[in-house]
C-alpha atoms as an extended CHARMM CRD file, in Angstrom:
* protein
*
        86  EXT
         1         1  MET       CA             -0.0080000000        0.0070000000       -0.0080000000  PROA      1               0.0000000000
         2         2  PRO       CA              1.8390000000        3.0900000000       -1.1520000000  PROA      2               0.0000000000
         3         3  GLU       CA              2.0950000000        5.9240000000        1.3030000000  PROA      3               0.0000000000
         4         4  ILE       CA              1.0010000000        9.2560000000       -0.2730000000  PROA      4               0.0000000000
         5         5  SER       CA              1.1880000000       11.5270000000        2.8670000000  PROA      5               0.0000000000
         6         6  ARG       CA              2.1700000000       11.6300000000        6.5320000000  PROA      6               0.0000000000
         7         7  PHE       CA              1.3990000000       14.2890000000        9.0810000000  PROA      7               0.0000000000
         8         8  LEU       CA              0.8330000000       14.5430000000       12.8510000000  PROA      8               0.0000000000
         9         9  GLY       CA              1.2140000000       10.8000000000       13.2610000000  PROA      9               0.0000000000
        10        10  ILE       CA             -1.3460000000       10.0400000000       10.5580000000  PROA      10              0.0000000000
        11        11  ILE       CA             -0.2260000000        7.9140000000        7.5980000000  PROA      11              0.0000000000
        12        12  VAL       CA             -2.3340000000        8.1640000000        4.3760000000  PROA      12              0.0000000000
        13        13  ALA       CA             -2.0650000000        5.4750000000        1.7290000000  PROA      13              0.0000000000
        14        14  MET       CA             -3.9070000000        4.0880000000       -1.2750000000  PROA      14              0.0000000000
        15        15  PHE       CA             -4.1040000000        0.5640000000       -2.7490000000  PROA      15              0.0000000000
        16        16  TYR       CA             -3.5730000000       -0.2940000000       -6.3450000000  PROA      16              0.0000000000
        17        17  ASN       CA             -6.8090000000       -1.6500000000       -7.9950000000  PROA      17              0.0000000000
        18        18  ASP       CA             -8.8780000000       -1.0150000000       -4.9140000000  PROA      18              0.0000000000
        19        19  HSD       CA            -12.6720000000       -1.3080000000       -4.9320000000  PROA      19              0.0000000000
        20        20  ALA       CA            -15.0390000000        1.5860000000       -5.6160000000  PROA      20              0.0000000000
        21        21  PRO       CA            -15.9770000000        4.1660000000       -4.4880000000  PROA      21              0.0000000000
        22        22  PRO       CA            -12.7570000000        6.1710000000       -4.7790000000  PROA      22              0.0000000000
        23        23  HSD       CA            -11.2780000000        6.2810000000       -1.3060000000  PROA      23              0.0000000000
        24        24  PHE       CA             -7.9980000000        6.3070000000        0.7000000000  PROA      24              0.0000000000
        25        25  HSD       CA             -6.8160000000        4.5250000000        3.7940000000  PROA      25              0.0000000000
        26        26  ALA       CA             -5.3170000000        6.1320000000        6.8940000000  PROA      26              0.0000000000
        27        27  ARG       CA             -3.6330000000        4.7970000000       10.0640000000  PROA      27              0.0000000000
        28        28  TYR       CA             -3.0970000000        6.6270000000       13.3740000000  PROA      28              0.0000000000
        29        29  GLY       CA             -1.5230000000        4.3700000000       15.9990000000  PROA      29              0.0000000000
        30        30  GLU       CA             -3.6680000000        1.2320000000       16.1720000000  PROA      30              0.0000000000
        31        31  HSD       CA             -6.6120000000        2.9830000000       14.5270000000  PROA      31              0.0000000000
        32        32  LYS       CA             -7.4120000000        2.4730000000       10.7510000000  PROA      32              0.0000000000
        33        33  VAL       CA            -10.0570000000        4.2320000000        8.6620000000  PROA      33              0.0000000000
        34        34  GLU       CA            -11.2080000000        4.2660000000        4.9590000000  PROA      34              0.0000000000
        35        35  ILE       CA            -12.4800000000        7.6390000000        3.7160000000  PROA      35              0.0000000000
        36        36  ALA       CA            -14.4890000000        8.2380000000        0.5330000000  PROA      36              0.0000000000
        37        37  ILE       CA            -12.8160000000       10.9940000000       -1.5010000000  PROA      37              0.0000000000
        38        38  GLU       CA            -15.9850000000       12.5120000000       -2.9620000000  PROA      38              0.0000000000
        39        39  THR       CA            -18.0640000000       12.7290000000        0.2420000000  PROA      39              0.0000000000
        40        40  LEU       CA            -15.3500000000       12.4430000000        2.9280000000  PROA      40              0.0000000000
        41        41  ALA       CA            -17.5210000000        9.8960000000        4.5920000000  PROA      41              0.0000000000
        42        42  VAL       CA            -16.0090000000        7.1670000000        6.7350000000  PROA      42              0.0000000000
        43        43  LEU       CA            -16.4520000000        3.9190000000        4.8440000000  PROA      43              0.0000000000
        44        44  ALA       CA            -14.8830000000        1.6270000000        7.4090000000  PROA      44              0.0000000000
        45        45  GLY       CA            -12.9540000000        1.8320000000       10.6340000000  PROA      45              0.0000000000
        46        46  SER       CA            -12.6400000000        4.5850000000       13.0780000000  PROA      46              0.0000000000
        47        47  PHE       CA            -10.2910000000        7.3040000000       14.2920000000  PROA      47              0.0000000000
        48        48  PRO       CA            -10.2240000000        9.3780000000       17.4850000000  PROA      48              0.0000000000
        49        49  PRO       CA            -12.3610000000       12.5290000000       16.8640000000  PROA      49              0.0000000000
        50        50  ARG       CA             -9.4810000000       14.9920000000       16.8570000000  PROA      50              0.0000000000
        51        51  ALA       CA             -7.3930000000       12.9300000000       14.4320000000  PROA      51              0.0000000000
        52        52  LEU       CA            -10.3810000000       12.3150000000       12.1930000000  PROA      52              0.0000000000
        53        53  GLY       CA            -11.1340000000       16.0560000000       12.0550000000  PROA      53              0.0000000000
        54        54  LEU       CA             -7.4850000000       16.7550000000       10.9760000000  PROA      54              0.0000000000
        55        55  LEU       CA             -7.6050000000       13.9990000000        8.4020000000  PROA      55              0.0000000000
        56        56  ILE       CA            -10.9110000000       15.3110000000        6.9310000000  PROA      56              0.0000000000
        57        57  GLU       CA             -9.5530000000       18.8410000000        6.8730000000  PROA      57              0.0000000000
        58        58  TRP       CA             -6.4300000000       17.6150000000        4.9520000000  PROA      58              0.0000000000
        59        59  ALA       CA             -8.6380000000       15.5650000000        2.5300000000  PROA      59              0.0000000000
        60        60  ALA       CA            -10.9820000000       18.4660000000        1.7890000000  PROA      60              0.0000000000
        61        61  ALA       CA             -7.9810000000       20.5880000000        0.8820000000  PROA      61              0.0000000000
        62        62  HSD       CA             -6.4650000000       17.8550000000       -1.3380000000  PROA      62              0.0000000000
        63        63  ARG       CA             -9.6060000000       16.2740000000       -2.8670000000  PROA      63              0.0000000000
        64        64  ALA       CA             -8.3600000000       16.8250000000       -6.4400000000  PROA      64              0.0000000000
        65        65  ASP       CA             -4.9440000000       15.3380000000       -5.6060000000  PROA      65              0.0000000000
        66        66  LEU       CA             -6.5300000000       12.3760000000       -3.9780000000  PROA      66              0.0000000000
        67        67  MET       CA             -8.6810000000       11.7570000000       -7.1420000000  PROA      67              0.0000000000
        68        68  GLU       CA             -5.5610000000       12.0790000000       -9.3720000000  PROA      68              0.0000000000
        69        69  ASP       CA             -3.8210000000        9.4060000000       -7.2180000000  PROA      69              0.0000000000
        70        70  TRP       CA             -6.8890000000        7.2370000000       -7.3780000000  PROA      70              0.0000000000
        71        71  GLU       CA             -6.8010000000        7.3270000000      -11.1660000000  PROA      71              0.0000000000
        72        72  LEU       CA             -3.0760000000        6.6220000000      -11.1660000000  PROA      72              0.0000000000
        73        73  ALA       CA             -3.5710000000        3.6220000000       -8.8750000000  PROA      73              0.0000000000
        74        74  ARG       CA             -6.2930000000        2.1790000000      -11.1630000000  PROA      74              0.0000000000
        75        75  VAL       CA             -3.6260000000        1.8850000000      -13.9520000000  PROA      75              0.0000000000
        76        76  HSD       CA             -0.7800000000        0.8150000000      -11.5660000000  PROA      76              0.0000000000
        77        77  ALA       CA              1.1100000000        4.1080000000      -12.1820000000  PROA      77              0.0000000000
        78        78  GLU       CA              3.3740000000        5.5730000000       -9.5510000000  PROA      78              0.0000000000
        79        79  LEU       CA              1.3180000000        7.6300000000       -7.0360000000  PROA      79              0.0000000000
        80        80  LYS       CA              2.2330000000       11.2700000000       -6.2470000000  PROA      80              0.0000000000
        81        81  ARG       CA              3.0190000000       12.4290000000       -2.7920000000  PROA      81              0.0000000000
        82        82  ILE       CA              0.5130000000       14.9300000000       -1.3540000000  PROA      82              0.0000000000
        83        83  ALA       CA              1.5840000000       17.7470000000        1.0060000000  PROA      83              0.0000000000
        84        84  PRO       CA              0.8840000000       17.2270000000        4.6120000000  PROA      84              0.0000000000
        85        85  LEU       CA             -1.5020000000       19.2560000000        6.6810000000  PROA      85              0.0000000000
        86        86  GLU       CA              0.0300000000       22.5590000000        7.5950000000  PROA      86              0.0000000000
């Protein structure tokens, strides 16, 4: 699972050939979550509320970058790194 960003202890990654809808995975300590790119809804897993809020803030700012990486992952191309939350 290629890592595409890392900030404040949160690791964001995306699988190649993953199932729809377009989404990304994140880890924070022992917590794991899948987030839909278009709606920013939690598809699976859970995060502590503060970490989830930071992750959603980051994803909202980088939605176009996330969709670009999703399309790259669909064709097994190298994914682009996305800037961390600042």
